Amino acid sequence: MPESLSKTTEKATARTEAPRVAVASLVGTTIEYYDFAVYGTASALVLGPAFFPSGNPAVSSLAAFLTFAAAFLSRPLGVVLFGTIGDRLGRRQALVSSLLLMGVATVGVGLLPTYETAGLLAPVLLVTLRLLQGLSMGGEWGGAVLLAAEHAPPGRRALYASVPQAGPSLGFLLSSAVILPTLHIAGRDGFTDWAWRVPFLLSTALVLIGLWVRTTVSESPVFRDAAHRTAQVGVPAPESRFPLATLLKRYPGRLLLGTGAAIGGSAVYYLTIVYSLSYGPKELGIPQNTMLTAASIGAAAGIAITLPVARLSDRIGRRPVMLTGAVGCVLWAVPMYASLSSRDAWLITGAYTVGLMLLALMFSPVAAFLPELFPARLRYSGASAAFILANTLGGGFAPLVATWLNSRWDSPLVLGFYTGGLCLLSLLCLLALPETRDQEFDT
């Protein structure tokens, strides 16, 4: 069979299994974000006093959120590690490795002794496992969306790449579906004492399922073609040996602008899904179930429009859809967090639902937009670096910045101004970047 015909057949086969690859990417990403969301929710509820006891509840919460932020600090290292694996050895191998690492770290948190039992060793071990979680997350997002996008048929790249984009919200919903019944059955005292471990330990079964799913899908046809061309030349291209170094040398502007384009969405997600779950009950007296329910309904609404939004970006372009979402988030950020002052469950739920649907306008197309900014042999490192830096700067430190802001100005309005400012930055970066919908993906 002629080589050109063989490659055409391989690509056709890959595209026929594109739906299965997209679902496999979604399953793994959901599990990874479940693990991450479980820790975020547990930080808001119990981990502060359990691992960082203090006479001041605010200090304990701040310490727990510092540990939450620690995982974001190790994410760039995950980009280096898994980006190199993904660009040199293959997308699938990097994804299987990242999921396995996340599972080991999450189950480890569920087995840790508390400060009362182990003293200073307990928070040291907790921080270590959080760093491993962050390392794993550094390789997860880029590989998941890339594997789906590179299998996608023509004209549907954003649609398939957006499937794993539902993973963060699904992971949060799954964590809530475990935590809420556990809270109800064990009670607040029982949850604080021992039952907080249950969601972490359940990760074992989820990770085993995810590993099985990910090992059954094929490697990206785009990566195989790039690797084949390298093999024909006989000498690895510099970008295949040191992808991140080449990325920083050749595409620093796109990397910075891509990071800025995603930073506002990261802030909206983490302040809504993580920080407000602690802020609402502790500072405003809003029932915990109200906050969890509002965030869950909003997340479900965002998931519901993720695929239609992606399909729209395949038709009219990435930038128009993302710009609409950025403008909406700039305008809605203050009203959304102002709703917390009402302490009204219906008003908060409605405000969060609108906010997380506007977030979907930015978050869904970015799965195709960021990879399209970079060539094939730098794509894993480039897309991962941009997204993870945005998550670290806009999301990982958001609870810390929000805690500090509310210590200075005791009003939920400051959350809105802070979030709106970061969304404005995303808007400006999007205006500076080109449309990528028609970008050739095989190079």
PDB file of N, CA and C in Angstrom, residues 57-142:
ATOM      1  N   PRO A  57      -9.853  30.408  63.559  1.00  0.00           N
ATOM      2  CA  PRO A  57     -10.343  29.642  62.406  1.00  0.00           C
ATOM      3  C   PRO A  57      -9.883  30.209  61.063  1.00  0.00           C
ATOM      4  N   ALA A  58      -9.761  31.535  60.987  1.00  0.00           N
ATOM      5  CA  ALA A  58      -9.328  32.147  59.732  1.00  0.00           C
ATOM      6  C   ALA A  58      -7.904  31.731  59.378  1.00  0.00           C
ATOM      7  N   VAL A  59      -7.051  31.622  60.420  1.00  0.00           N
ATOM      8  CA  VAL A  59      -5.663  31.209  60.181  1.00  0.00           C
ATOM      9  C   VAL A  59      -5.617  29.762  59.686  1.00  0.00           C
ATOM     10  N   SER A  60      -6.437  28.902  60.278  1.00  0.00           N
ATOM     11  CA  SER A  60      -6.489  27.498  59.846  1.00  0.00           C
ATOM     12  C   SER A  60      -6.957  27.395  58.394  1.00  0.00           C
ATOM     13  N   SER A  61      -8.000  28.161  58.049  1.00  0.00           N
ATOM     14  CA  SER A  61      -8.502  28.134  56.678  1.00  0.00           C
ATOM     15  C   SER A  61      -7.457  28.656  55.703  1.00  0.00           C
ATOM     16  N   LEU A  62      -6.773  29.730  56.101  1.00  0.00           N
ATOM     17  CA  LEU A  62      -5.747  30.299  55.234  1.00  0.00           C
ATOM     18  C   LEU A  62      -4.630  29.285  54.994  1.00  0.00           C
ATOM     19  N   ALA A  63      -4.243  28.551  56.046  1.00  0.00           N
ATOM     20  CA  ALA A  63      -3.203  27.533  55.900  1.00  0.00           C
ATOM     21  C   ALA A  63      -3.659  26.424  54.960  1.00  0.00           C
ATOM     22  N   ALA A  64      -4.928  26.037  55.068  1.00  0.00           N
ATOM     23  CA  ALA A  64      -5.447  24.990  54.180  1.00  0.00           C
ATOM     24  C   ALA A  64      -5.459  25.467  52.725  1.00  0.00           C
ATOM     25  N   PHE A  65      -5.829  26.726  52.510  1.00  0.00           N
ATOM     26  CA  PHE A  65      -5.830  27.261  51.151  1.00  0.00           C
ATOM     27  C   PHE A  65      -4.406  27.458  50.625  1.00  0.00           C
ATOM     28  N   LEU A  66      -3.449  27.723  51.527  1.00  0.00           N
ATOM     29  CA  LEU A  66      -2.054  27.781  51.102  1.00  0.00           C
ATOM     30  C   LEU A  66      -1.607  26.424  50.556  1.00  0.00           C
ATOM     31  N   THR A  67      -2.055  25.365  51.234  1.00  0.00           N
ATOM     32  CA  THR A  67      -1.745  24.019  50.751  1.00  0.00           C
ATOM     33  C   THR A  67      -2.439  23.760  49.426  1.00  0.00           C
ATOM     34  N   PHE A  68      -3.660  24.269  49.289  1.00  0.00           N
ATOM     35  CA  PHE A  68      -4.373  24.180  48.005  1.00  0.00           C
ATOM     36  C   PHE A  68      -3.560  24.860  46.917  1.00  0.00           C
ATOM     37  N   ALA A  69      -3.015  26.041  47.225  1.00  0.00           N
ATOM     38  CA  ALA A  69      -2.225  26.782  46.240  1.00  0.00           C
ATOM     39  C   ALA A  69      -0.911  26.084  45.931  1.00  0.00           C
ATOM     40  N   ALA A  70      -0.376  25.311  46.891  1.00  0.00           N
ATOM     41  CA  ALA A  70       0.900  24.636  46.674  1.00  0.00           C
ATOM     42  C   ALA A  70       0.845  23.712  45.465  1.00  0.00           C
ATOM     43  N   ALA A  71      -0.303  23.083  45.252  1.00  0.00           N
ATOM     44  CA  ALA A  71      -0.438  22.189  44.107  1.00  0.00           C
ATOM     45  C   ALA A  71      -0.319  22.946  42.796  1.00  0.00           C
ATOM     46  N   PHE A  72      -0.706  24.203  42.797  1.00  0.00           N
ATOM     47  CA  PHE A  72      -0.589  25.001  41.578  1.00  0.00           C
ATOM     48  C   PHE A  72       0.871  25.373  41.309  1.00  0.00           C
ATOM     49  N   LEU A  73       1.660  25.488  42.371  1.00  0.00           N
ATOM     50  CA  LEU A  73       3.068  25.807  42.186  1.00  0.00           C
ATOM     51  C   LEU A  73       3.812  24.678  41.491  1.00  0.00           C
ATOM     52  N   SER A  74       3.378  23.442  41.727  1.00  0.00           N
ATOM     53  CA  SER A  74       4.052  22.310  41.086  1.00  0.00           C
ATOM     54  C   SER A  74       3.478  21.997  39.704  1.00  0.00           C
ATOM     55  N   ARG A  75       2.391  22.648  39.335  1.00  0.00           N
ATOM     56  CA  ARG A  75       1.820  22.394  38.009  1.00  0.00           C
ATOM     57  C   ARG A  75       2.785  22.734  36.870  1.00  0.00           C
ATOM     58  N   PRO A  76       3.516  23.865  36.943  1.00  0.00           N
ATOM     59  CA  PRO A  76       4.475  24.130  35.863  1.00  0.00           C
ATOM     60  C   PRO A  76       5.519  23.021  35.707  1.00  0.00           C
ATOM     61  N   LEU A  77       5.926  22.405  36.820  1.00  0.00           N
ATOM     62  CA  LEU A  77       6.847  21.270  36.721  1.00  0.00           C
ATOM     63  C   LEU A  77       6.175  20.110  35.997  1.00  0.00           C
ATOM     64  N   GLY A  78       4.867  19.957  36.227  1.00  0.00           N
ATOM     65  CA  GLY A  78       4.115  18.929  35.511  1.00  0.00           C
ATOM     66  C   GLY A  78       4.065  19.205  34.014  1.00  0.00           C
ATOM     67  N   VAL A  79       3.990  20.497  33.667  1.00  0.00           N
ATOM     68  CA  VAL A  79       4.013  20.868  32.243  1.00  0.00           C
ATOM     69  C   VAL A  79       5.339  20.433  31.621  1.00  0.00           C
ATOM     70  N   VAL A  80       6.439  20.702  32.329  1.00  0.00           N
ATOM     71  CA  VAL A  80       7.762  20.326  31.819  1.00  0.00           C
ATOM     72  C   VAL A  80       7.856  18.810  31.667  1.00  0.00           C
ATOM     73  N   LEU A  81       7.476  18.079  32.721  1.00  0.00           N
ATOM     74  CA  LEU A  81       7.599  16.625  32.713  1.00  0.00           C
ATOM     75  C   LEU A  81       6.682  15.976  31.679  1.00  0.00           C
ATOM     76  N   PHE A  82       5.375  16.219  31.812  1.00  0.00           N
ATOM     77  CA  PHE A  82       4.424  15.542  30.941  1.00  0.00           C
ATOM     78  C   PHE A  82       4.381  16.145  29.539  1.00  0.00           C
ATOM     79  N   GLY A  83       4.719  17.450  29.442  1.00  0.00           N
ATOM     80  CA  GLY A  83       4.816  18.044  28.113  1.00  0.00           C
ATOM     81  C   GLY A  83       5.936  17.409  27.312  1.00  0.00           C
ATOM     82  N   THR A  84       7.058  17.149  27.981  1.00  0.00           N
ATOM     83  CA  THR A  84       8.168  16.476  27.306  1.00  0.00           C
ATOM     84  C   THR A  84       7.783  15.055  26.907  1.00  0.00           C
ATOM     85  N   ILE A  85       7.125  14.333  27.826  1.00  0.00           N
ATOM     86  CA  ILE A  85       6.672  12.976  27.510  1.00  0.00           C
ATOM     87  C   ILE A  85       5.675  13.014  26.349  1.00  0.00           C
ATOM     88  N   GLY A  86       4.717  13.925  26.432  1.00  0.00           N
ATOM     89  CA  GLY A  86       3.664  13.993  25.419  1.00  0.00           C
ATOM     90  C   GLY A  86       4.165  14.396  24.051  1.00  0.00           C
ATOM     91  N   ASP A  87       5.150  15.322  23.993  1.00  0.00           N
ATOM     92  CA  ASP A  87       5.677  15.770  22.705  1.00  0.00           C
ATOM     93  C   ASP A  87       6.759  14.847  22.162  1.00  0.00           C
ATOM     94  N   ARG A  88       7.385  14.051  23.036  1.00  0.00           N
ATOM     95  CA  ARG A  88       8.446  13.152  22.576  1.00  0.00           C
ATOM     96  C   ARG A  88       7.969  11.709  22.422  1.00  0.00           C
ATOM     97  N   LEU A  89       7.214  11.211  23.418  1.00  0.00           N
ATOM     98  CA  LEU A  89       6.857   9.796  23.443  1.00  0.00           C
ATOM     99  C   LEU A  89       5.398   9.526  23.089  1.00  0.00           C
ATOM    100  N   GLY A  90       4.552  10.539  23.179  1.00  0.00           N
ATOM    101  CA  GLY A  90       3.160  10.333  22.807  1.00  0.00           C
ATOM    102  C   GLY A  90       2.188  10.896  23.818  1.00  0.00           C
ATOM    103  N   ARG A  91       1.016  11.313  23.299  1.00  0.00           N
ATOM    104  CA  ARG A  91      -0.002  11.910  24.168  1.00  0.00           C
ATOM    105  C   ARG A  91      -0.558  10.877  25.155  1.00  0.00           C
ATOM    106  N   ARG A  92      -0.830   9.681  24.664  1.00  0.00           N
ATOM    107  CA  ARG A  92      -1.479   8.671  25.501  1.00  0.00           C
ATOM    108  C   ARG A  92      -0.596   8.270  26.677  1.00  0.00           C
ATOM    109  N   GLN A  93       0.697   8.084  26.440  1.00  0.00           N
ATOM    110  CA  GLN A  93       1.599   7.686  27.513  1.00  0.00           C
ATOM    111  C   GLN A  93       1.641   8.735  28.621  1.00  0.00           C
ATOM    112  N   ALA A  94       1.656  10.001  28.228  1.00  0.00           N
ATOM    113  CA  ALA A  94       1.670  11.078  29.225  1.00  0.00           C
ATOM    114  C   ALA A  94       0.376  11.073  30.040  1.00  0.00           C
ATOM    115  N   LEU A  95      -0.757  10.833  29.390  1.00  0.00           N
ATOM    116  CA  LEU A  95      -2.045  10.860  30.077  1.00  0.00           C
ATOM    117  C   LEU A  95      -2.193   9.709  31.070  1.00  0.00           C
ATOM    118  N   VAL A  96      -1.742   8.524  30.692  1.00  0.00           N
ATOM    119  CA  VAL A  96      -1.818   7.383  31.606  1.00  0.00           C
ATOM    120  C   VAL A  96      -0.950   7.642  32.829  1.00  0.00           C
ATOM    121  N   SER A  97       0.236   8.196  32.625  1.00  0.00           N
ATOM    122  CA  SER A  97       1.148   8.469  33.736  1.00  0.00           C
ATOM    123  C   SER A  97       0.577   9.523  34.683  1.00  0.00           C
ATOM    124  N   SER A  98      -0.007  10.576  34.123  1.00  0.00           N
ATOM    125  CA  SER A  98      -0.539  11.655  34.966  1.00  0.00           C
ATOM    126  C   SER A  98      -1.713  11.162  35.808  1.00  0.00           C
ATOM    127  N   LEU A  99      -2.573  10.333  35.227  1.00  0.00           N
ATOM    128  CA  LEU A  99      -3.721   9.824  35.972  1.00  0.00           C
ATOM    129  C   LEU A  99      -3.282   8.902  37.108  1.00  0.00           C
ATOM    130  N   LEU A 100      -2.295   8.065  36.846  1.00  0.00           N
ATOM    131  CA  LEU A 100      -1.789   7.161  37.881  1.00  0.00           C
ATOM    132  C   LEU A 100      -1.188   7.947  39.044  1.00  0.00           C
ATOM    133  N   LEU A 101      -0.442   8.991  38.725  1.00  0.00           N
ATOM    134  CA  LEU A 101       0.161   9.813  39.780  1.00  0.00           C
ATOM    135  C   LEU A 101      -0.906  10.502  40.611  1.00  0.00           C
ATOM    136  N   MET A 102      -1.931  11.038  39.962  1.00  0.00           N
ATOM    137  CA  MET A 102      -3.011  11.696  40.693  1.00  0.00           C
ATOM    138  C   MET A 102      -3.709  10.715  41.630  1.00  0.00           C
ATOM    139  N   GLY A 103      -3.970   9.502  41.166  1.00  0.00           N
ATOM    140  CA  GLY A 103      -4.648   8.515  41.995  1.00  0.00           C
ATOM    141  C   GLY A 103      -3.853   8.158  43.234  1.00  0.00           C
ATOM    142  N   VAL A 104      -2.561   7.945  43.071  1.00  0.00           N
ATOM    143  CA  VAL A 104      -1.707   7.603  44.210  1.00  0.00           C
ATOM    144  C   VAL A 104      -1.699   8.737  45.239  1.00  0.00           C
ATOM    145  N   ALA A 105      -1.580   9.979  44.773  1.00  0.00           N
ATOM    146  CA  ALA A 105      -1.526  11.123  45.683  1.00  0.00           C
ATOM    147  C   ALA A 105      -2.855  11.326  46.415  1.00  0.00           C
ATOM    148  N   THR A 106      -3.966  11.172  45.710  1.00  0.00           N
ATOM    149  CA  THR A 106      -5.275  11.408  46.327  1.00  0.00           C
ATOM    150  C   THR A 106      -5.597  10.353  47.377  1.00  0.00           C
ATOM    151  N   VAL A 107      -5.377   9.094  47.055  1.00  0.00           N
ATOM    152  CA  VAL A 107      -5.610   8.032  48.038  1.00  0.00           C
ATOM    153  C   VAL A 107      -4.683   8.235  49.242  1.00  0.00           C
ATOM    154  N   GLY A 108      -3.471   8.709  48.973  1.00  0.00           N
ATOM    155  CA  GLY A 108      -2.539   8.985  50.066  1.00  0.00           C
ATOM    156  C   GLY A 108      -3.073  10.016  51.039  1.00  0.00           C
ATOM    157  N   VAL A 109      -3.732  11.075  50.529  1.00  0.00           N
ATOM    158  CA  VAL A 109      -4.327  12.081  51.418  1.00  0.00           C
ATOM    159  C   VAL A 109      -5.366  11.437  52.325  1.00  0.00           C
ATOM    160  N   GLY A 110      -6.163  10.530  51.774  1.00  0.00           N
ATOM    161  CA  GLY A 110      -7.190   9.863  52.574  1.00  0.00           C
ATOM    162  C   GLY A 110      -6.634   8.972  53.659  1.00  0.00           C
ATOM    163  N   LEU A 111      -5.377   8.587  53.553  1.00  0.00           N
ATOM    164  CA  LEU A 111      -4.754   7.705  54.544  1.00  0.00           C
ATOM    165  C   LEU A 111      -3.881   8.450  55.547  1.00  0.00           C
ATOM    166  N   LEU A 112      -3.737   9.764  55.386  1.00  0.00           N
ATOM    167  CA  LEU A 112      -2.821  10.521  56.239  1.00  0.00           C
ATOM    168  C   LEU A 112      -3.287  10.603  57.688  1.00  0.00           C
ATOM    169  N   PRO A 113      -2.339  10.574  58.623  1.00  0.00           N
ATOM    170  CA  PRO A 113      -2.670  10.915  60.012  1.00  0.00           C
ATOM    171  C   PRO A 113      -2.862  12.424  60.142  1.00  0.00           C
ATOM    172  N   THR A 114      -3.644  12.856  61.105  1.00  0.00           N
ATOM    173  CA  THR A 114      -3.865  14.285  61.322  1.00  0.00           C
ATOM    174  C   THR A 114      -2.787  14.852  62.244  1.00  0.00           C
ATOM    175  N   TYR A 115      -2.835  16.166  62.434  1.00  0.00           N
ATOM    176  CA  TYR A 115      -1.858  16.829  63.304  1.00  0.00           C
ATOM    177  C   TYR A 115      -1.918  16.278  64.723  1.00  0.00           C
ATOM    178  N   GLU A 116      -3.117  15.961  65.169  1.00  0.00           N
ATOM    179  CA  GLU A 116      -3.272  15.440  66.526  1.00  0.00           C
ATOM    180  C   GLU A 116      -2.527  14.124  66.713  1.00  0.00           C
ATOM    181  N   THR A 117      -2.416  13.331  65.656  1.00  0.00           N
ATOM    182  CA  THR A 117      -1.753  12.025  65.738  1.00  0.00           C
ATOM    183  C   THR A 117      -0.266  12.101  65.424  1.00  0.00           C
ATOM    184  N   ALA A 118       0.098  12.847  64.401  1.00  0.00           N
ATOM    185  CA  ALA A 118       1.483  12.817  63.912  1.00  0.00           C
ATOM    186  C   ALA A 118       2.228  14.134  64.077  1.00  0.00           C
ATOM    187  N   GLY A 119       1.591  15.149  64.589  1.00  0.00           N
ATOM    188  CA  GLY A 119       2.268  16.422  64.765  1.00  0.00           C
ATOM    189  C   GLY A 119       2.626  17.080  63.445  1.00  0.00           C
ATOM    190  N   LEU A 120       3.814  17.698  63.377  1.00  0.00           N
ATOM    191  CA  LEU A 120       4.214  18.441  62.187  1.00  0.00           C
ATOM    192  C   LEU A 120       4.366  17.561  60.954  1.00  0.00           C
ATOM    193  N   LEU A 121       4.589  16.257  61.165  1.00  0.00           N
ATOM    194  CA  LEU A 121       4.718  15.358  60.022  1.00  0.00           C
ATOM    195  C   LEU A 121       3.447  15.356  59.167  1.00  0.00           C
ATOM    196  N   ALA A 122       2.284  15.512  59.813  1.00  0.00           N
ATOM    197  CA  ALA A 122       1.010  15.458  59.086  1.00  0.00           C
ATOM    198  C   ALA A 122       0.905  16.553  58.026  1.00  0.00           C
ATOM    199  N   PRO A 123       1.096  17.842  58.374  1.00  0.00           N
ATOM    200  CA  PRO A 123       1.012  18.859  57.316  1.00  0.00           C
ATOM    201  C   PRO A 123       2.127  18.744  56.285  1.00  0.00           C
ATOM    202  N   VAL A 124       3.314  18.264  56.690  1.00  0.00           N
ATOM    203  CA  VAL A 124       4.403  18.085  55.727  1.00  0.00           C
ATOM    204  C   VAL A 124       4.007  17.047  54.678  1.00  0.00           C
ATOM    205  N   LEU A 125       3.440  15.923  55.126  1.00  0.00           N
ATOM    206  CA  LEU A 125       3.002  14.884  54.189  1.00  0.00           C
ATOM    207  C   LEU A 125       1.860  15.382  53.316  1.00  0.00           C
ATOM    208  N   LEU A 126       0.955  16.165  53.896  1.00  0.00           N
ATOM    209  CA  LEU A 126      -0.168  16.703  53.129  1.00  0.00           C
ATOM    210  C   LEU A 126       0.335  17.600  52.001  1.00  0.00           C
ATOM    211  N   VAL A 127       1.269  18.489  52.322  1.00  0.00           N
ATOM    212  CA  VAL A 127       1.814  19.387  51.305  1.00  0.00           C
ATOM    213  C   VAL A 127       2.534  18.585  50.217  1.00  0.00           C
ATOM    214  N   THR A 128       3.278  17.540  50.619  1.00  0.00           N
ATOM    215  CA  THR A 128       3.989  16.706  49.645  1.00  0.00           C
ATOM    216  C   THR A 128       3.023  16.053  48.658  1.00  0.00           C
ATOM    217  N   LEU A 129       1.929  15.501  49.195  1.00  0.00           N
ATOM    218  CA  LEU A 129       0.947  14.862  48.319  1.00  0.00           C
ATOM    219  C   LEU A 129       0.237  15.882  47.440  1.00  0.00           C
ATOM    220  N   ARG A 130       0.029  17.074  47.973  1.00  0.00           N
ATOM    221  CA  ARG A 130      -0.580  18.127  47.152  1.00  0.00           C
ATOM    222  C   ARG A 130       0.341  18.528  46.005  1.00  0.00           C
ATOM    223  N   LEU A 131       1.640  18.557  46.270  1.00  0.00           N
ATOM    224  CA  LEU A 131       2.580  18.876  45.200  1.00  0.00           C
ATOM    225  C   LEU A 131       2.540  17.809  44.107  1.00  0.00           C
ATOM    226  N   LEU A 132       2.380  16.547  44.502  1.00  0.00           N
ATOM    227  CA  LEU A 132       2.272  15.468  43.511  1.00  0.00           C
ATOM    228  C   LEU A 132       0.974  15.599  42.718  1.00  0.00           C
ATOM    229  N   GLN A 133      -0.107  15.992  43.395  1.00  0.00           N
ATOM    230  CA  GLN A 133      -1.362  16.228  42.681  1.00  0.00           C
ATOM    231  C   GLN A 133      -1.184  17.333  41.639  1.00  0.00           C
ATOM    232  N   GLY A 134      -0.518  18.397  42.041  1.00  0.00           N
ATOM    233  CA  GLY A 134      -0.282  19.492  41.111  1.00  0.00           C
ATOM    234  C   GLY A 134       0.585  19.079  39.944  1.00  0.00           C
ATOM    235  N   LEU A 135       1.598  18.257  40.217  1.00  0.00           N
ATOM    236  CA  LEU A 135       2.452  17.742  39.155  1.00  0.00           C
ATOM    237  C   LEU A 135       1.620  16.991  38.123  1.00  0.00           C
ATOM    238  N   SER A 136       0.698  16.173  38.606  1.00  0.00           N
ATOM    239  CA  SER A 136      -0.180  15.415  37.718  1.00  0.00           C
ATOM    240  C   SER A 136      -1.071  16.339  36.896  1.00  0.00           C
ATOM    241  N   MET A 137      -1.658  17.341  37.543  1.00  0.00           N
ATOM    242  CA  MET A 137      -2.555  18.251  36.835  1.00  0.00           C
ATOM    243  C   MET A 137      -1.835  19.043  35.755  1.00  0.00           C
ATOM    244  N   GLY A 138      -0.529  19.251  35.951  1.00  0.00           N
ATOM    245  CA  GLY A 138       0.240  19.968  34.939  1.00  0.00           C
ATOM    246  C   GLY A 138       0.271  19.268  33.605  1.00  0.00           C
ATOM    247  N   GLY A 139       0.086  17.947  33.615  1.00  0.00           N
ATOM    248  CA  GLY A 139       0.095  17.210  32.359  1.00  0.00           C
ATOM    249  C   GLY A 139      -1.259  16.773  31.866  1.00  0.00           C
ATOM    250  N   GLU A 140      -2.284  16.917  32.698  1.00  0.00           N
ATOM    251  CA  GLU A 140      -3.589  16.351  32.373  1.00  0.00           C
ATOM    252  C   GLU A 140      -4.328  17.124  31.292  1.00  0.00           C
ATOM    253  N   TRP A 141      -4.544  18.399  31.519  1.00  0.00           N
ATOM    254  CA  TRP A 141      -5.441  19.151  30.622  1.00  0.00           C
ATOM    255  C   TRP A 141      -4.943  19.150  29.179  1.00  0.00           C
ATOM    256  N   GLY A 142      -3.664  19.496  28.993  1.00  0.00           N
ATOM    257  CA  GLY A 142      -3.148  19.592  27.633  1.00  0.00           C
ATOM    258  C   GLY A 142      -3.247  18.276  26.888  1.00  0.00           C
TER     259      GLY A 142
END
